[in-house]
Coordinates of C-alpha atoms in Angstrom, one line a residue:
M1 CA -36.8 15.6 -25.9
L2 CA -33.8 17.1 -23.8
D3 CA -32.2 20.3 -25.5
Y4 CA -28.3 20.1 -26.0
E5 CA -27.7 23.0 -23.4
M6 CA -29.3 20.8 -20.6
L7 CA -27.5 17.5 -21.8
K8 CA -24.4 19.5 -21.5
I9 CA -25.3 20.1 -17.6
I10 CA -26.6 16.7 -17.2
W11 CA -23.3 15.0 -18.5
W12 CA -21.2 17.0 -16.0
C13 CA -23.6 15.8 -13.3
L14 CA -23.1 12.3 -14.2
I15 CA -19.4 12.3 -14.7
G16 CA -19.1 13.9 -11.3
V17 CA -21.6 10.9 -9.9
L18 CA -19.1 8.4 -11.5
L19 CA -15.9 10.0 -10.0
I20 CA -17.6 10.0 -6.7
G21 CA -19.0 6.5 -7.4
F22 CA -15.3 5.4 -8.1
A23 CA -13.8 7.3 -5.2
V24 CA -16.6 5.5 -2.5
T25 CA -16.5 2.1 -3.7
D26 CA -13.0 1.8 -5.1
G27 CA -11.3 4.1 -2.7
F28 CA -12.3 1.8 0.3
D29 CA -10.2 -0.9 -1.4
M30 CA -7.3 1.4 -2.2
G31 CA -7.1 3.0 1.5
A32 CA -7.2 -0.9 2.7
V33 CA -4.6 -2.4 0.9
A34 CA -2.6 1.0 1.5
L35 CA -2.6 0.0 5.6
I36 CA -1.9 -3.4 4.9
R37 CA 1.9 -2.9 6.0
F38 CA 0.4 -0.4 8.8
V39 CA -2.4 -2.4 10.5
G40 CA -1.4 -5.8 9.8
R41 CA 1.1 -7.1 12.4
T42 CA 1.3 -10.5 11.5
D43 CA 1.1 -12.5 7.9
D44 CA -2.1 -13.6 8.8
E45 CA -3.7 -10.1 9.8
R46 CA -2.2 -8.8 6.3
R47 CA -3.7 -12.0 4.6
V48 CA -7.5 -10.4 6.6
V49 CA -7.0 -7.1 5.0
L50 CA -6.8 -8.6 1.5
N51 CA -9.6 -10.8 2.0
T52 CA -12.0 -8.1 3.4
V53 CA -11.6 -6.1 -0.2
G54 CA -10.6 -9.5 -2.4
P55 CA -14.0 -10.4 -3.4
H56 CA -14.9 -6.7 -4.4
W57 CA -11.9 -4.6 -5.5
D58 CA -12.1 -5.8 -9.4
G59 CA -15.8 -5.0 -9.2
N60 CA -15.4 -1.5 -7.9
Q61 CA -12.8 -1.1 -10.8
V62 CA -16.1 -0.9 -13.1
W63 CA -16.9 2.3 -11.5
F64 CA -13.0 3.6 -12.7
I65 CA -13.4 2.1 -16.2
T66 CA -16.8 3.5 -16.9
A67 CA -15.9 7.3 -15.5
G68 CA -12.7 7.0 -17.7
G69 CA -15.3 5.7 -20.7
A70 CA -17.7 8.3 -20.1
I71 CA -15.5 11.0 -20.4
F72 CA -14.0 9.7 -23.5
A73 CA -17.5 9.6 -25.1
A74 CA -19.0 12.9 -23.6
W75 CA -15.8 15.0 -23.5
P76 CA -13.7 13.8 -26.4
I77 CA -11.2 16.9 -26.4
V78 CA -10.8 16.8 -22.6
Y79 CA -10.0 12.8 -23.3
A80 CA -7.0 13.9 -26.0
V81 CA -5.7 16.8 -24.3
A82 CA -5.3 15.1 -20.7
F83 CA -3.9 12.3 -22.1
S84 CA -1.6 14.0 -24.2
G85 CA -0.6 16.5 -21.4
L86 CA -0.4 14.3 -18.5
Y87 CA 1.0 11.4 -20.2
W88 CA 3.8 10.6 -17.6
A89 CA 1.3 11.1 -14.5
L90 CA -1.0 8.5 -16.2
L91 CA 1.6 6.2 -16.9
L92 CA 2.8 6.3 -13.5
V93 CA -1.2 5.6 -12.3
L94 CA -1.2 3.0 -14.8
F95 CA 2.1 1.2 -13.9
A96 CA 1.4 1.4 -10.2
L97 CA -2.4 0.0 -10.2
F98 CA -0.5 -2.9 -12.3
F99 CA 0.9 -4.2 -8.7
R100 CA -2.6 -4.5 -7.2
P101 CA -4.1 -7.6 -9.4
V102 CA -0.9 -9.2 -9.3
G103 CA -0.1 -9.1 -6.1
F104 CA -4.0 -10.2 -5.0
E105 CA -3.4 -13.5 -7.3
Y106 CA 0.3 -14.1 -6.2
R107 CA 1.2 -12.9 -2.9
S108 CA 0.1 -15.5 -0.5
K109 CA 1.1 -18.3 -3.4
I110 CA 4.6 -18.8 -1.8
E111 CA 5.3 -19.2 1.7
D112 CA 8.2 -16.9 1.5
L113 CA 8.3 -13.9 4.2
R114 CA 10.2 -12.0 1.7
W115 CA 8.3 -12.5 -1.4
R116 CA 5.1 -11.7 0.8
T117 CA 6.8 -8.4 2.4
A118 CA 7.9 -7.6 -1.2
W119 CA 4.2 -7.7 -2.4
D120 CA 2.8 -5.7 0.6
W121 CA 5.1 -2.9 0.0
L122 CA 4.2 -3.3 -3.7
M123 CA 0.5 -3.3 -3.3
T124 CA 0.6 -0.2 -0.8
A125 CA 2.4 1.9 -3.5
G126 CA 0.1 0.4 -6.3
S127 CA -2.5 1.7 -4.0
A128 CA -1.2 5.2 -2.4
I129 CA 0.4 6.2 -5.8
P130 CA -3.1 6.5 -8.0
A131 CA -4.8 8.7 -5.0
L132 CA -1.6 10.7 -4.7
V133 CA -1.6 11.4 -8.7
F134 CA -5.4 12.1 -8.8
G135 CA -5.4 14.5 -6.0
V136 CA -2.3 16.2 -7.6
A137 CA -4.2 16.1 -11.4
F138 CA -7.3 18.0 -9.2
G139 CA -4.6 20.6 -7.8
N140 CA -3.4 21.2 -11.2
L141 CA -7.0 22.0 -12.6
F142 CA -7.3 25.0 -10.4
L143 CA -3.8 26.5 -11.7
G144 CA -4.5 25.7 -15.1
L145 CA -2.6 23.6 -17.3
P146 CA 0.3 24.8 -19.8
F147 CA -1.5 23.6 -23.2
V148 CA -2.6 25.6 -26.4
L149 CA -4.9 24.5 -29.4
D150 CA -4.7 25.4 -32.9
E151 CA -7.6 25.9 -35.2
Y152 CA -7.8 22.3 -35.8
M153 CA -8.1 21.4 -32.2
H154 CA -4.7 20.0 -32.1
S155 CA -3.5 20.3 -28.5
A156 CA 0.3 21.1 -27.6
Y157 CA 1.2 20.7 -24.3
E158 CA 4.2 23.0 -22.9
G159 CA 4.8 21.9 -19.5
T160 CA 6.7 18.8 -17.6
F161 CA 5.7 16.1 -15.2
W162 CA 7.8 17.8 -12.6
Q163 CA 6.0 20.9 -12.8
L164 CA 2.7 19.4 -11.9
L165 CA 4.1 18.9 -8.5
S166 CA 3.5 22.6 -7.2
P167 CA 3.2 23.1 -3.6
F168 CA -0.6 23.4 -3.9
A169 CA -1.2 20.5 -6.3
V170 CA 1.2 18.3 -3.7
L171 CA -1.7 19.4 -1.0
C172 CA -4.4 18.3 -3.1
G173 CA -2.4 15.1 -3.3
V174 CA -2.7 14.6 0.6
V175 CA -6.5 15.4 0.4
S176 CA -6.7 13.1 -2.3
L177 CA -4.3 10.3 -0.1
A178 CA -5.5 10.9 3.3
M179 CA -9.2 10.8 2.5
L180 CA -8.9 7.4 1.1
I181 CA -6.9 6.0 3.4
M182 CA -9.5 7.6 6.3
H183 CA -12.0 5.8 3.7
G184 CA -10.0 2.3 3.8
G185 CA -9.6 2.3 7.8
C186 CA -13.4 3.0 8.1
Y187 CA -14.4 0.1 6.0
L188 CA -11.8 -2.0 7.7
Q189 CA -13.2 -1.1 11.4
M190 CA -16.4 -3.0 10.0
R191 CA -15.0 -6.0 8.5
T192 CA -12.3 -7.0 11.1
N193 CA -12.5 -7.6 15.1
G194 CA -9.7 -7.4 18.0
E195 CA -6.5 -5.5 17.6
L196 CA -6.7 -5.2 14.0
A197 CA -9.8 -3.3 14.0
Q198 CA -8.5 -0.9 17.0
R199 CA -5.4 -0.1 14.5
A200 CA -8.1 0.7 12.0
V201 CA -9.5 2.7 14.2
K202 CA -6.1 4.6 14.9
A203 CA -5.3 4.9 11.2
T204 CA -8.9 6.3 10.6
M205 CA -8.5 8.9 13.0
I206 CA -5.2 10.1 12.1
S207 CA -6.1 10.5 7.9
A208 CA -9.4 11.9 8.9
S209 CA -7.2 14.5 10.9
V210 CA -4.7 15.2 8.0
T211 CA -7.9 15.5 5.3
L212 CA -9.6 17.8 7.5
V213 CA -6.6 20.4 8.1
A214 CA -5.4 19.8 4.6
F215 CA -8.8 20.6 2.7
V216 CA -9.6 23.2 5.0
L217 CA -6.0 24.6 4.1
A218 CA -6.6 24.0 0.4
G219 CA -9.9 26.2 0.8
V220 CA -8.0 29.2 2.0
W221 CA -5.0 28.8 -0.7
V222 CA -7.9 28.5 -3.2
A223 CA -9.1 31.8 -2.1
N224 CA -6.0 33.6 -2.7
I225 CA -4.8 32.3 -6.4
K226 CA -6.2 33.4 -9.7
G227 CA -9.4 31.8 -10.8
F228 CA -11.0 31.7 -14.6
V229 CA -14.0 33.5 -15.5
V230 CA -16.0 33.3 -18.9
T231 CA -16.9 36.6 -20.2
E232 CA -18.4 36.2 -23.4
M233 CA -19.2 33.2 -25.0
V234 CA -21.9 31.9 -28.0
D235 CA -25.4 30.1 -27.1
P236 CA -24.5 27.5 -25.4
Q237 CA -27.2 25.5 -27.2
L238 CA -25.0 25.8 -30.3
A239 CA -22.4 23.2 -31.1
M240 CA -19.0 25.2 -29.7
S241 CA -15.4 25.4 -30.0
P242 CA -13.1 26.1 -27.2
L243 CA -12.0 28.9 -29.3
D244 CA -15.7 30.5 -29.0
K245 CA -15.3 32.4 -26.0
N246 CA -13.6 34.9 -24.0
V247 CA -12.0 34.0 -20.7
V248 CA -10.2 36.3 -18.0
T249 CA -8.3 35.2 -14.4
A250 CA -9.3 36.8 -11.3
D251 CA -7.7 37.0 -7.7
G252 CA -10.4 34.3 -5.6
A253 CA -12.5 33.9 -8.6
W254 CA -12.7 29.7 -8.1
L255 CA -15.0 30.9 -4.9
N256 CA -17.9 33.2 -7.4
N257 CA -19.8 30.2 -7.6
Y258 CA -20.4 30.1 -4.0
S259 CA -21.4 33.7 -3.9
A260 CA -23.7 33.8 -6.6
M261 CA -25.3 30.1 -5.9
P262 CA -25.1 30.3 -2.0
L263 CA -26.9 26.8 -1.8
T264 CA -23.6 25.1 -3.2
M265 CA -21.8 25.8 0.0
L266 CA -23.5 22.7 1.3
A267 CA -20.8 20.9 -0.4
P268 CA -17.7 22.2 1.5
I269 CA -20.0 22.5 4.8
S270 CA -21.1 18.5 4.6
A271 CA -17.4 17.8 4.1
I272 CA -16.2 19.6 7.0
C273 CA -19.2 17.9 9.1
A274 CA -18.6 14.6 7.9
L275 CA -15.0 14.2 8.8
L276 CA -15.5 15.2 12.1
L277 CA -18.8 13.0 12.3
T278 CA -16.5 10.4 10.7
L279 CA -13.9 11.0 14.0
A280 CA -16.7 10.6 16.5
F281 CA -18.0 7.9 15.3
S282 CA -14.6 6.0 15.2
V283 CA -13.9 7.0 18.7
F284 CA -17.1 5.1 19.8
K285 CA -16.3 2.4 17.9
R286 CA -19.7 2.9 15.4
A287 CA -17.8 1.5 12.4
G288 CA -20.9 1.7 10.1
W289 CA -22.0 5.3 10.9
A290 CA -18.0 6.0 10.2
F291 CA -17.9 4.6 7.0
F292 CA -21.1 6.4 6.0
F293 CA -19.8 9.5 6.8
S294 CA -16.5 8.9 5.3
S295 CA -18.7 8.4 2.0
V296 CA -20.0 11.5 2.6
A297 CA -17.1 13.4 3.0
L298 CA -15.6 11.9 0.3
A299 CA -18.8 13.2 -2.1
G300 CA -18.3 16.4 -0.2
I301 CA -15.2 17.4 -1.0
I302 CA -15.4 16.2 -5.0
L303 CA -18.3 18.0 -5.1
T304 CA -16.6 21.1 -3.6
A305 CA -13.8 20.7 -6.2
G306 CA -16.6 20.7 -9.1
L307 CA -18.5 23.2 -8.1
S308 CA -15.5 26.0 -7.9
L309 CA -14.2 24.8 -11.5
F310 CA -17.6 24.9 -13.1
P311 CA -18.1 25.4 -15.9
F312 CA -14.4 24.6 -16.5
I313 CA -13.1 21.0 -16.8
M314 CA -9.6 22.0 -17.9
P315 CA -8.3 25.7 -17.8
S316 CA -5.2 26.7 -20.0
S317 CA -2.4 28.7 -18.0
I318 CA -0.9 30.0 -21.2
N319 CA -4.5 31.2 -22.6
P320 CA -7.4 31.2 -20.6
D321 CA -9.5 31.4 -24.0
F322 CA -8.3 27.9 -25.1
S323 CA -9.6 26.7 -21.7
L324 CA -11.8 23.6 -21.7
T325 CA -15.6 24.1 -20.4
L326 CA -18.3 21.7 -20.3
W327 CA -20.5 23.8 -22.9
D328 CA -17.6 23.4 -25.5
V329 CA -15.7 20.2 -25.6
V330 CA -19.1 17.7 -25.6
S331 CA -19.9 15.1 -28.4
S332 CA -22.7 16.0 -30.5
K333 CA -26.7 15.8 -29.1
L334 CA -27.2 12.7 -30.9
T335 CA -24.2 10.8 -29.1
L336 CA -25.0 12.3 -25.5
T337 CA -28.8 11.3 -26.3
V338 CA -27.8 8.1 -26.8
M339 CA -25.4 7.8 -23.8
F340 CA -28.1 9.4 -21.4
W341 CA -30.6 6.6 -21.8
V342 CA -27.9 4.0 -21.8
A343 CA -26.9 5.5 -18.4
V344 CA -30.4 5.4 -17.5
I345 CA -31.2 1.7 -18.1
F346 CA -27.5 0.2 -17.3
V347 CA -26.6 2.4 -14.4
P348 CA -29.4 1.0 -11.9
I349 CA -28.5 -3.1 -13.3
V350 CA -24.6 -2.3 -12.1
L351 CA -25.7 -0.8 -8.8
S352 CA -27.9 -3.9 -8.2
Y353 CA -25.9 -6.5 -8.7
T354 CA -23.0 -4.5 -7.2
L355 CA -25.0 -4.1 -3.9
W356 CA -26.1 -8.3 -4.2
G357 CA -22.3 -9.0 -4.1
Y358 CA -21.7 -7.2 -1.2
V359 CA -24.6 -8.2 0.7
K360 CA -23.8 -12.0 -0.3
M361 CA -20.0 -11.7 0.7
W362 CA -20.7 -9.5 3.9
R363 CA -19.3 -11.2 7.2
K364 CA -16.4 -10.1 9.6
L365 CA -12.9 -11.9 9.0
D366 CA -10.2 -12.7 11.6
T367 CA -7.1 -15.0 11.4
D368 CA -9.1 -17.7 12.1
F369 CA -10.9 -17.3 8.8
I370 CA -7.6 -17.5 7.3
E371 CA -6.3 -20.4 9.1
N372 CA -9.3 -22.2 7.9
N373 CA -9.3 -21.3 5.0
R374 CA -5.5 -21.1 3.7
L375 CA -5.6 -22.5 0.3
G376 CA -9.2 -20.5 -0.6
T377 CA -8.2 -17.0 0.3
Y378 CA -5.6 -14.3 -1.0

């Protein structure tokens, strides 16, 4: 039987795996659709882009929904504070996401250039805005969010939507958007031919370079802002409240985990190396390897953010003692145990049918495919 402290750490790891799975799978279809107006010069080329991700994009959303559900079940206080404090930002993501399923279904149903152009831009926005907002949200975690808790764990958010758009948070948004566009560019390299694939290579190289520069700059910035440190708390084996600890802030404290556990340096190092290898394999037209290292780069960047914040999940900039950590926001031991065994059984099943779908529908697409299947494609 797993003890409570171990279950808390396991669920921190599993939610990290779900977020990485979401970025790697849904990330490439968001990136590819965000590029639709930039790599597709004709209507048929844009339809090729849509049909490369058409059979998979809604299945990829399973990772997004599962990650949201897991946070709700494992960290209910985080879910409550995030959805009350970041209400407008999350609504913006939700409304932007609406354009994707509607666009896939209706964009090619009418032979009108203005109709299709409008949907192309709406789907670009529906893919790019969530990627940008996710990064901005992560950036604000490093700065701390302006919320407080009362004795009944009711949260009160004292910030505004515009306060989320600080220069550092916007830089993190640029990292997030650029890395998903890079990932989508790598995917299009694998699934298309000719000039469309060439343009995807150029998009990958530009976005990978932006990701690399922005990621390094964000790392330097993090080293010079105040981080959060837990100085005192009760036994992690117990069911804790977020008020059962003391937290202080200190310059550069977000890098403490790297000096305490040097092995964690592998995360940022692997991210930087993978970004460089993505660039190199794109230049040499090795699309499969470029996509592989793009996936490694995404995992490395997300792990870097998670390991820097550990054990914090949502720090409070108003009163650091109210910060939410993986030790004090979790559900009961019974809930975490049941969720653990559900994950052990069903995650391999989800992975299996997802891989089966990719294997069965894998092929390169071109404009001839669209010409021969005008009524049966997106």
